[in-house]
Amino acid sequence: ASVAPASLAQDPRASVAQEVAREWLVLADRKQADAGREAAGAKFRDALTAERWREALAQARGPLGQVTQRTVLATRLTRTLPGQPDGDYALVAFRTSWTNKSVGRELVSLEFERDAWRVIGYVIQ
């Protein structure tokens, strides 16, 4: 019996969540904080005012420089997320390099709201 490559065996919902996370990260890369907040989910917008998100993004990303490489490490679909009610969540981890930081991890959490995945959390490690 042959085994399908992981990319073919992956849940299609995970692939869509990855794509949404990547598209959202491009907004962060371009320092388009307002567009990123607008594209994010309700939990993200409720947690951060536009001004606070602009400040947080500048503090977190400014010193790192430009993204030079970003690769998906793992994607996990889950019904539970710490501190959140049960729902439809995806956690996407990226291995990322910037001009001023050779390698780090970006963790993007998403929630399936109504009809689409929306970013609800972003952490750089």
GROMACS .gro file of N, CA, C and O in nm:
model
  500
    1ALA      N    1   0.085  -0.119   0.000
    1ALA     CA    2   0.000   0.000   0.000
    1ALA      C    3   0.088   0.123   0.000
    1ALA      O    4   0.188   0.129   0.070
    2SER      N    5   0.051   0.222  -0.079
    2SER     CA    6   0.129   0.345  -0.083
    2SER      C    7   0.071   0.445   0.017
    2SER      O    8  -0.047   0.440   0.050
    3VAL      N    9   0.156   0.534   0.062
    3VAL     CA   10   0.114   0.637   0.157
    3VAL      C   11   0.114   0.770   0.083
    3VAL      O   12   0.211   0.805   0.018
    4ALA      N   13   0.004   0.842   0.093
    4ALA     CA   14  -0.005   0.972   0.027
    4ALA      C   15   0.089   1.071   0.095
    4ALA      O   16   0.104   1.069   0.217
    5PRO      N   17   0.154   1.156   0.018
    5PRO     CA   18   0.237   1.260   0.080
    5PRO      C   19   0.152   1.346   0.174
    5PRO      O   20   0.032   1.364   0.151
    6ALA      N   21   0.214   1.399   0.276
    6ALA     CA   22   0.141   1.477   0.377
    6ALA      C   23   0.061   1.590   0.313
    6ALA      O   24  -0.050   1.620   0.354
    7SER      N   25   0.118   1.654   0.211
    7SER     CA   26   0.048   1.767   0.150
    7SER      C   27  -0.083   1.724   0.085
    7SER      O   28  -0.179   1.799   0.082
    8LEU      N   29  -0.086   1.601   0.034
    8LEU     CA   30  -0.209   1.553  -0.029
    8LEU      C   31  -0.308   1.501   0.075
    8LEU      O   32  -0.428   1.507   0.054
    9ALA      N   33  -0.257   1.454   0.187
    9ALA     CA   34  -0.343   1.396   0.288
    9ALA      C   35  -0.402   1.502   0.381
    9ALA      O   36  -0.491   1.474   0.457
   10GLN      N   37  -0.349   1.624   0.375
   10GLN     CA   38  -0.391   1.729   0.467
   10GLN      C   39  -0.539   1.764   0.448
   10GLN      O   40  -0.589   1.770   0.337
   11ASP      N   41  -0.604   1.792   0.559
   11ASP     CA   42  -0.742   1.838   0.559
   11ASP      C   43  -0.750   1.968   0.476
   11ASP      O   44  -0.674   2.061   0.500
   12PRO      N   45  -0.842   1.975   0.379
   12PRO     CA   46  -0.851   2.095   0.297
   12PRO      C   47  -0.879   2.221   0.379
   12PRO      O   48  -0.838   2.329   0.342
   13ARG      N   49  -0.948   2.205   0.492
   13ARG     CA   50  -0.974   2.321   0.578
   13ARG      C   51  -0.843   2.377   0.633
   13ARG      O   52  -0.828   2.498   0.651
   14ALA      N   53  -0.747   2.288   0.661
   14ALA     CA   54  -0.616   2.333   0.711
   14ALA      C   55  -0.544   2.414   0.603
   14ALA      O   56  -0.481   2.516   0.633
   15SER      N   57  -0.554   2.370   0.479
   15SER     CA   58  -0.491   2.443   0.369
   15SER      C   59  -0.550   2.583   0.355
   15SER      O   60  -0.478   2.680   0.334
   16VAL      N   61  -0.681   2.594   0.368
   16VAL     CA   62  -0.747   2.725   0.358
   16VAL      C   63  -0.704   2.813   0.475
   16VAL      O   64  -0.673   2.932   0.456
   17ALA      N   65  -0.698   2.757   0.595
   17ALA     CA   66  -0.655   2.834   0.712
   17ALA      C   67  -0.512   2.885   0.692
   17ALA      O   68  -0.481   3.000   0.724
   18GLN      N   69  -0.424   2.800   0.638
   18GLN     CA   70  -0.286   2.842   0.610
   18GLN      C   71  -0.284   2.960   0.514
   18GLN      O   72  -0.209   3.055   0.533
   19GLU      N   73  -0.363   2.952   0.410
   19GLU     CA   74  -0.366   3.058   0.308
   19GLU      C   75  -0.416   3.189   0.369
   19GLU      O   76  -0.360   3.296   0.343
   20VAL      N   77  -0.520   3.183   0.451
   20VAL     CA   78  -0.571   3.303   0.517
   20VAL      C   79  -0.464   3.361   0.609
   20VAL      O   80  -0.442   3.483   0.612
   21ALA      N   81  -0.396   3.275   0.684
   21ALA     CA   82  -0.289   3.321   0.773
   21ALA      C   83  -0.179   3.389   0.693
   21ALA      O   84  -0.131   3.497   0.731
   22ARG      N   85  -0.138   3.328   0.582
   22ARG     CA   86  -0.033   3.388   0.497
   22ARG      C   87  -0.076   3.524   0.444
   22ARG      O   88   0.003   3.620   0.444
   23GLU      N   89  -0.198   3.533   0.394
   23GLU     CA   90  -0.248   3.661   0.339
   23GLU      C   91  -0.250   3.768   0.448
   23GLU      O   92  -0.214   3.883   0.423
   24TRP      N   93  -0.290   3.729   0.569
   24TRP     CA   94  -0.295   3.825   0.680
   24TRP      C   95  -0.153   3.868   0.718
   24TRP      O   96  -0.129   3.986   0.746
   25LEU      N   97  -0.059   3.774   0.719
   25LEU     CA   98   0.080   3.807   0.753
   25LEU      C   99   0.141   3.905   0.653
   25LEU      O  100   0.224   3.988   0.691
   26VAL      N  101   0.099   3.900   0.528
   26VAL     CA  102   0.149   3.996   0.429
   26VAL      C  103   0.110   4.138   0.472
   26VAL      O  104   0.189   4.232   0.458
   27LEU      N  105  -0.009   4.154   0.527
   27LEU     CA  106  -0.051   4.286   0.577
   27LEU      C  107   0.040   4.331   0.691
   27LEU      O  108   0.081   4.447   0.698
   28ALA      N  109   0.074   4.237   0.780
   28ALA     CA  110   0.166   4.269   0.890
   28ALA      C  111   0.304   4.301   0.834
   28ALA      O  112   0.369   4.396   0.880
   29ASP      N  113   0.349   4.224   0.735
   29ASP     CA  114   0.480   4.249   0.673
   29ASP      C  115   0.487   4.390   0.616
   29ASP      O  116   0.590   4.457   0.623
   30ARG      N  117   0.377   4.435   0.559
   30ARG     CA  118   0.372   4.567   0.495
   30ARG      C  119   0.337   4.677   0.596
   30ARG      O  120   0.317   4.791   0.557
   31LYS      N  121   0.326   4.638   0.724
   31LYS     CA  122   0.291   4.731   0.832
   31LYS      C  123   0.156   4.799   0.808
   31LYS      O  124   0.135   4.913   0.845
   32GLN      N  125   0.067   4.724   0.744
   32GLN     CA  126  -0.069   4.773   0.719
   32GLN      C  127  -0.158   4.730   0.835
   32GLN      O  128  -0.244   4.642   0.822
   33ALA      N  129  -0.135   4.792   0.950
   33ALA     CA  130  -0.202   4.752   1.073
   33ALA      C  131  -0.353   4.765   1.063
   33ALA      O  132  -0.427   4.676   1.106
   34ASP      N  133  -0.400   4.874   1.007
   34ASP     CA  134  -0.545   4.895   1.001
   34ASP      C  135  -0.612   4.790   0.912
   34ASP      O  136  -0.716   4.735   0.948
   35ALA      N  137  -0.550   4.760   0.798
   35ALA     CA  138  -0.606   4.658   0.708
   35ALA      C  139  -0.601   4.521   0.775
   35ALA      O  140  -0.694   4.441   0.762
   36GLY      N  141  -0.493   4.493   0.848
   36GLY     CA  142  -0.481   4.365   0.919
   36GLY      C  143  -0.588   4.350   1.026
   36GLY      O  144  -0.646   4.243   1.042
   37ARG      N  145  -0.612   4.458   1.099
   37ARG     CA  146  -0.715   4.453   1.203
   37ARG      C  147  -0.854   4.434   1.140
   37ARG      O  148  -0.936   4.359   1.189
   38GLU      N  149  -0.878   4.504   1.030
   38GLU     CA  150  -1.007   4.494   0.961
   38GLU      C  151  -1.031   4.352   0.909
   38GLU      O  152  -1.143   4.302   0.912
   39ALA      N  153  -0.925   4.286   0.862
   39ALA     CA  154  -0.937   4.151   0.806
   39ALA      C  155  -0.944   4.045   0.916
   39ALA      O  156  -0.983   3.931   0.890
   40ALA      N  157  -0.909   4.083   1.038
   40ALA     CA  158  -0.906   3.986   1.149
   40ALA      C  159  -1.047   3.957   1.199
   40ALA      O  160  -1.144   4.023   1.163
   41GLY      N  161  -1.054   3.857   1.286
   41GLY     CA  162  -1.181   3.816   1.342
   41GLY      C  163  -1.229   3.908   1.453
   41GLY      O  164  -1.156   3.995   1.502
   42ALA      N  165  -1.352   3.886   1.494
   42ALA     CA  166  -1.415   3.969   1.598
   42ALA      C  167  -1.336   3.964   1.729
   42ALA      O  168  -1.319   4.068   1.795
   43LYS      N  169  -1.286   3.849   1.767
   43LYS     CA  170  -1.211   3.839   1.893
   43LYS      C  171  -1.086   3.926   1.890
   43LYS      O  172  -1.049   3.987   1.989
   44PHE      N  173  -1.019   3.932   1.776
   44PHE     CA  174  -0.900   4.015   1.759
   44PHE      C  175  -0.939   4.162   1.772
   44PHE      O  176  -0.877   4.237   1.848
   45ARG      N  177  -1.042   4.203   1.700
   45ARG     CA  178  -1.085   4.343   1.701
   45ARG      C  179  -1.136   4.385   1.839
   45ARG      O  180  -1.114   4.496   1.883
   46ASP      N  181  -1.204   4.293   1.907
   46ASP     CA  182  -1.254   4.323   2.042
   46ASP      C  183  -1.140   4.340   2.142
   46ASP      O  184  -1.149   4.416   2.237
   47ALA      N  185  -1.031   4.265   2.121
   47ALA     CA  186  -0.919   4.266   2.216
   47ALA      C  187  -0.827   4.386   2.196
   47ALA      O  188  -0.762   4.429   2.292
   48LEU      N  189  -0.819   4.439   2.075
   48LEU     CA  190  -0.723   4.546   2.045
   48LEU      C  191  -0.790   4.660   1.969
   48LEU      O  192  -0.847   4.638   1.862
   49THR      N  193  -0.778   4.781   2.025
   49THR     CA  194  -0.821   4.897   1.947
   49THR      C  195  -0.726   4.913   1.830
   49THR      O  196  -0.616   4.857   1.828
   50ALA      N  197  -0.767   4.990   1.731
   50ALA     CA  198  -0.681   5.012   1.614
   50ALA      C  199  -0.548   5.073   1.657
   50ALA      O  200  -0.441   5.033   1.609
   51GLU      N  201  -0.553   5.170   1.748
   51GLU     CA  202  -0.431   5.235   1.794
   51GLU      C  203  -0.339   5.136   1.866
   51GLU      O  204  -0.218   5.132   1.842
   52ARG      N  205  -0.397   5.055   1.953
   52ARG     CA  206  -0.317   4.958   2.028
   52ARG      C  207  -0.254   4.854   1.935
   52ARG      O  208  -0.139   4.814   1.953
   53TRP      N  209  -0.327   4.811   1.832
   53TRP     CA  210  -0.272   4.715   1.737
   53TRP      C  211  -0.158   4.777   1.657
   53TRP      O  212  -0.055   4.715   1.633
   54ARG      N  213  -0.174   4.904   1.614
   54ARG     CA  214  -0.066   4.971   1.542
   54ARG      C  215   0.061   4.975   1.627
   54ARG      O  216   0.171   4.947   1.578
   55GLU      N  217   0.045   5.009   1.756
   55GLU     CA  218   0.160   5.014   1.848
   55GLU      C  219   0.222   4.876   1.866
   55GLU      O  220   0.345   4.861   1.861
   56ALA      N  221   0.139   4.775   1.890
   56ALA     CA  222   0.189   4.639   1.913
   56ALA      C  223   0.262   4.586   1.791
   56ALA      O  224   0.369   4.525   1.803
   57LEU      N  225   0.207   4.610   1.673
   57LEU     CA  226   0.270   4.563   1.550
   57LEU      C  227   0.405   4.631   1.530
   57LEU      O  228   0.504   4.566   1.498
   58ALA      N  229   0.410   4.761   1.551
   58ALA     CA  230   0.536   4.835   1.534
   58ALA      C  231   0.641   4.785   1.634
   58ALA      O  232   0.758   4.766   1.597
   59GLN      N  233   0.602   4.761   1.759
   59GLN     CA  234   0.695   4.713   1.860
   59GLN      C  235   0.745   4.572   1.828
   59GLN      O  236   0.863   4.543   1.845
   60ALA      N  237   0.654   4.486   1.785
   60ALA     CA  238   0.690   4.345   1.762
   60ALA      C  239   0.769   4.327   1.633
   60ALA      O  240   0.867   4.252   1.629
   61ARG      N  241   0.727   4.394   1.526
   61ARG     CA  242   0.786   4.368   1.395
   61ARG      C  243   0.895   4.466   1.355
   61ARG      O  244   0.984   4.431   1.278
   62GLY      N  245   0.887   4.590   1.403
   62GLY     CA  246   0.983   4.692   1.363
   62GLY      C  247   1.128   4.650   1.374
   62GLY      O  248   1.204   4.659   1.276
   63PRO      N  249   1.172   4.599   1.490
   63PRO     CA  250   1.313   4.563   1.508
   63PRO      C  251   1.358   4.444   1.422
   63PRO      O  252   1.478   4.425   1.403
   64LEU      N  253   1.265   4.365   1.372
   64LEU     CA  254   1.300   4.243   1.300
   64LEU      C  255   1.344   4.268   1.156
   64LEU      O  256   1.415   4.188   1.097
   65GLY      N  257   1.301   4.378   1.099
   65GLY     CA  258   1.332   4.406   0.959
   65GLY      C  259   1.234   4.336   0.865
   65GLY      O  260   1.124   4.298   0.905
   66GLN      N  261   1.276   4.319   0.741
   66GLN     CA  262   1.191   4.258   0.639
   66GLN      C  263   1.193   4.105   0.649
   66GLN      O  264   1.294   4.046   0.685
   67VAL      N  265   1.082   4.044   0.613
   67VAL     CA  266   1.076   3.898   0.606
   67VAL      C  267   1.159   3.851   0.486
   67VAL      O  268   1.143   3.904   0.376
   68THR      N  269   1.245   3.756   0.511
   68THR     CA  270   1.325   3.700   0.401
   68THR      C  271   1.278   3.559   0.364
   68THR      O  272   1.301   3.514   0.253
   69GLN      N  273   1.214   3.490   0.458
   69GLN     CA  274   1.163   3.355   0.430
   69GLN      C  275   1.056   3.321   0.532
   69GLN      O  276   1.066   3.357   0.649
   70ARG      N  277   0.954   3.248   0.485
   70ARG     CA  278   0.846   3.202   0.575
   70ARG      C  279   0.797   3.068   0.523
   70ARG      O  280   0.759   3.055   0.407
   71THR      N  281   0.797   2.968   0.613
   71THR     CA  282   0.755   2.833   0.578
   71THR      C  283   0.658   2.781   0.683
   71THR      O  284   0.682   2.800   0.803
   72VAL      N  285   0.553   2.716   0.641
   72VAL     CA  286   0.460   2.655   0.736
   72VAL      C  287   0.529   2.538   0.804
   72VAL      O  288   0.584   2.449   0.738
   73LEU      N  289   0.528   2.540   0.937
   73LEU     CA  290   0.582   2.428   1.015
   73LEU      C  291   0.473   2.326   1.047
   73LEU      O  292   0.494   2.206   1.036
   74ALA      N  293   0.358   2.376   1.089
   74ALA     CA  294   0.250   2.286   1.131
   74ALA      C  295   0.118   2.362   1.130
   74ALA      O  296   0.115   2.483   1.151
   75THR      N  297   0.012   2.288   1.107
   75THR     CA  298  -0.123   2.343   1.116
   75THR      C  299  -0.207   2.243   1.194
   75THR      O  300  -0.203   2.124   1.167
   76ARG      N  301  -0.279   2.295   1.293
   76ARG     CA  302  -0.362   2.207   1.375
   76ARG      C  303  -0.503   2.264   1.381
   76ARG      O  304  -0.523   2.380   1.415
   77LEU      N  305  -0.599   2.183   1.347
   77LEU     CA  306  -0.741   2.219   1.363
   77LEU      C  307  -0.784   2.169   1.500
   77LEU      O  308  -0.750   2.057   1.539
   78THR      N  309  -0.859   2.251   1.572
   78THR     CA  310  -0.898   2.213   1.707
   78THR      C  311  -1.034   2.275   1.742
   78THR      O  312  -1.073   2.377   1.684
   79ARG      N  313  -1.102   2.213   1.837
   79ARG     CA  314  -1.230   2.267   1.885
   79ARG      C  315  -1.209   2.353   2.010
   79ARG      O  316  -1.300   2.423   2.052
   80THR      N  317  -1.090   2.345   2.070
   80THR     CA  318  -1.065   2.419   2.193
   80THR      C  319  -0.940   2.506   2.178
   80THR      O  320  -0.845   2.470   2.111
   81LEU      N  321  -0.945   2.620   2.246
   81LEU     CA  322  -0.834   2.712   2.250
   81LEU      C  323  -0.833   2.771   2.391
   81LEU      O  324  -0.938   2.812   2.440
   82PRO      N  325  -0.718   2.772   2.458
   82PRO     CA  326  -0.714   2.823   2.596
   82PRO      C  327  -0.777   2.961   2.607
   82PRO      O  328  -0.750   3.050   2.527
   83GLY      N  329  -0.864   2.976   2.705
   83GLY     CA  330  -0.929   3.104   2.731
   83GLY      C  331  -1.042   3.140   2.636
   83GLY      O  332  -1.097   3.249   2.644
   84GLN      N  333  -1.079   3.047   2.547
   84GLN     CA  334  -1.186   3.074   2.450
   84GLN      C  335  -1.295   2.967   2.463
   84GLN      O  336  -1.266   2.854   2.503
   85PRO      N  337  -1.418   3.003   2.429
   85PRO     CA  338  -1.523   2.900   2.428
   85PRO      C  339  -1.494   2.799   2.317
   85PRO      O  340  -1.421   2.829   2.222
   86ASP      N  341  -1.548   2.680   2.329
   86ASP     CA  342  -1.531   2.580   2.224
   86ASP      C  343  -1.579   2.640   2.091
   86ASP      O  344  -1.676   2.716   2.086
   87GLY      N  345  -1.508   2.607   1.987
   87GLY     CA  346  -1.542   2.661   1.856
   87GLY      C  347  -1.466   2.588   1.747
   87GLY      O  348  -1.426   2.473   1.764
   88ASP      N  349  -1.445   2.656   1.638
   88ASP     CA  350  -1.377   2.601   1.521
   88ASP      C  351  -1.248   2.681   1.502
   88ASP      O  352  -1.252   2.791   1.448
   89TYR      N  353  -1.135   2.625   1.547
   89TYR     CA  354  -1.009   2.699   1.548
   89TYR      C  355  -0.903   2.629   1.465
   89TYR      O  356  -0.906   2.508   1.447
   90ALA      N  357  -0.807   2.708   1.420
   90ALA     CA  358  -0.688   2.656   1.353
   90ALA      C  359  -0.567   2.728   1.409
   90ALA      O  360  -0.572   2.849   1.435
   91LEU      N  361  -0.460   2.654   1.432
   91LEU     CA  362  -0.334   2.710   1.477
   91LEU      C  363  -0.232   2.682   1.369
   91LEU      O  364  -0.210   2.565   1.333
   92VAL      N  365  -0.171   2.788   1.316
   92VAL     CA  366  -0.072   2.773   1.210
   92VAL      C  367   0.061   2.827   1.260
   92VAL      O  368   0.069   2.943   1.302
   93ALA      N  369   0.163   2.743   1.257
   93ALA     CA  370   0.297   2.783   1.300
   93ALA      C  371   0.385   2.797   1.176
   93ALA      O  372   0.387   2.709   1.089
   94PHE      N  373   0.457   2.909   1.169
   94PHE     CA  374   0.549   2.936   1.059
   94PHE      C  375   0.691   2.947   1.112
   94PHE      O  376   0.713   3.001   1.221
   95ARG      N  377   0.785   2.899   1.035
   95ARG     CA  378   0.928   2.924   1.060
   95ARG      C  379   0.962   3.043   0.971
   95ARG      O  380   0.946   3.037   0.849
   96THR      N  381   1.004   3.152   1.035
   96THR     CA  382   1.023   3.277   0.963
   96THR      C  383   1.162   3.334   0.988
   96THR      O  384   1.214   3.324   1.099
   97SER      N  385   1.219   3.390   0.884
   97SER     CA  386   1.346   3.462   0.895
   97SER      C  387   1.323   3.607   0.852
   97SER      O  388   1.248   3.634   0.759
   98TRP      N  389   1.390   3.697   0.924
   98TRP     CA  390   1.385   3.840   0.893
   98TRP      C  391   1.527   3.890   0.871
   98TRP      O  392   1.623   3.823   0.908
   99THR      N  393   1.541   4.009   0.816
   99THR     CA  394   1.675   4.063   0.792
   99THR      C  395   1.753   4.080   0.923
   99THR      O  396   1.875   4.064   0.924
  100ASN      N  397   1.685   4.108   1.035
  100ASN     CA  398   1.753   4.130   1.162
  100ASN      C  399   1.738   4.015   1.262
  100ASN      O  400   1.778   4.027   1.377
  101LYS      N  401   1.674   3.907   1.221
  101LYS     CA  402   1.659   3.789   1.307
  101LYS      C  403   1.660   3.669   1.215
  101LYS      O  404   1.570   3.651   1.134
  102SER      N  405   1.764   3.586   1.230
  102SER     CA  406   1.784   3.480   1.132
  102SER      C  407   1.671   3.379   1.130
  102SER      O  408   1.632   3.332   1.024
  103VAL      N  409   1.617   3.345   1.247
  103VAL     CA  410   1.506   3.250   1.246
  103VAL      C  411   1.421   3.268   1.371
  103VAL      O  412   1.471   3.294   1.481
  104GLY      N  413   1.291   3.256   1.352
  104GLY     CA  414   1.197   3.263   1.462
  104GLY      C  415   1.071   3.188   1.423
  104GLY      O  416   1.066   3.125   1.317
  105ARG      N  417   0.972   3.195   1.510
  105ARG     CA  418   0.844   3.132   1.479
  105ARG      C  419   0.733   3.235   1.491
  105ARG      O  420   0.735   3.317   1.582
  106GLU      N  421   0.640   3.226   1.399
  106GLU     CA  422   0.519   3.305   1.407
  106GLU      C  423   0.404   3.207   1.428
  106GLU      O  424   0.394   3.108   1.357
  107LEU      N  425   0.322   3.236   1.526
  107LEU     CA  426   0.205   3.153   1.554
  107LEU      C  427   0.081   3.235   1.527
  107LEU      O  428   0.062   3.342   1.586
  108VAL      N  429  -0.002   3.185   1.437
  108VAL     CA  430  -0.125   3.255   1.399
  108VAL      C  431  -0.242   3.166   1.439
  108VAL      O  432  -0.247   3.048   1.401
  109SER      N  433  -0.333   3.220   1.519
  109SER     CA  434  -0.454   3.145   1.553
  109SER      C  435  -0.571   3.206   1.477
  109SER      O  436  -0.579   3.327   1.458
  110LEU      N  437  -0.657   3.117   1.429
  110LEU     CA  438  -0.771   3.158   1.349
  110LEU      C  439  -0.898   3.094   1.403
  110LEU      O  440  -0.892   2.987   1.465
  111GLU      N  441  -1.009   3.159   1.377
  111GLU     CA  442  -1.140   3.104   1.412
  111GLU      C  443  -1.226   3.105   1.286
  111GLU      O  444  -1.219   3.201   1.207
  112PHE      N  445  -1.305   3.000   1.268
  112PHE     CA  446  -1.398   2.997   1.155
  112PHE      C  447  -1.521   3.074   1.198
  112PHE      O  448  -1.598   3.029   1.283
  113GLU      N  449  -1.536   3.195   1.144
  113GLU     CA  450  -1.650   3.282   1.176
  113GLU      C  451  -1.749   3.278   1.061
  113GLU      O  452  -1.713   3.311   0.948
  114ARG      N  453  -1.872   3.242   1.089
  114ARG     CA  454  -1.978   3.237   0.990
  114ARG      C  455  -1.940   3.157   0.866
  114ARG      O  456  -1.982   3.044   0.851
  115ASP      N  457  -1.857   3.214   0.777
  115ASP     CA  458  -1.829   3.145   0.651
  115ASP      C  459  -1.682   3.149   0.610
  115ASP      O  460  -1.649   3.112   0.497
  116ALA      N  461  -1.594   3.194   0.699
  116ALA     CA  462  -1.454   3.208   0.660
  116ALA      C  463  -1.362   3.203   0.781
  116ALA      O  464  -1.403   3.235   0.893
  117TRP      N  465  -1.236   3.164   0.758
  117TRP     CA  466  -1.134   3.170   0.862
  117TRP      C  467  -1.094   3.315   0.883
  117TRP      O  468  -1.079   3.390   0.787
  118ARG      N  469  -1.078   3.355   1.010
  118ARG     CA  470  -1.034   3.490   1.046
  118ARG      C  471  -0.927   3.479   1.153
  118ARG      O  472  -0.940   3.400   1.248
  119VAL      N  473  -0.822   3.560   1.141
  119VAL     CA  474  -0.715   3.562   1.239
  119VAL      C  475  -0.766   3.621   1.370
  119VAL      O  476  -0.832   3.726   1.370
  120ILE      N  477  -0.738   3.551   1.481
  120ILE     CA  478  -0.777   3.603   1.612
  120ILE      C  479  -0.657   3.619   1.705
  120ILE      O  480  -0.671   3.674   1.814
  121GLY      N  481  -0.539   3.573   1.661
  121GLY     CA  482  -0.422   3.589   1.745
  121GLY      C  483  -0.294   3.578   1.666
  121GLY      O  484  -0.288   3.509   1.563
  122TYR      N  485  -0.190   3.649   1.714
  122TYR     CA  486  -0.061   3.650   1.646
  122TYR      C  487   0.049   3.664   1.751
  122TYR      O  488   0.045   3.756   1.832
  123VAL      N  489   0.145   3.572   1.747
  123VAL     CA  490   0.256   3.574   1.843
  123VAL      C  491   0.386   3.546   1.766
  123VAL      O  492   0.389   3.459   1.679
  124ILE      N  493   0.491   3.619   1.802
  124ILE     CA  494   0.623   3.592   1.747
  124ILE      C  495   0.707   3.532   1.859
  124ILE      O  496   0.709   3.585   1.970
  125GLN      N  497   0.777   3.423   1.828
  125GLN     CA  498   0.865   3.359   1.929
  125GLN      C  499   1.008   3.363   1.879
  125GLN      O  500   1.033   3.347   1.762
   0.00000   0.00000   0.00000
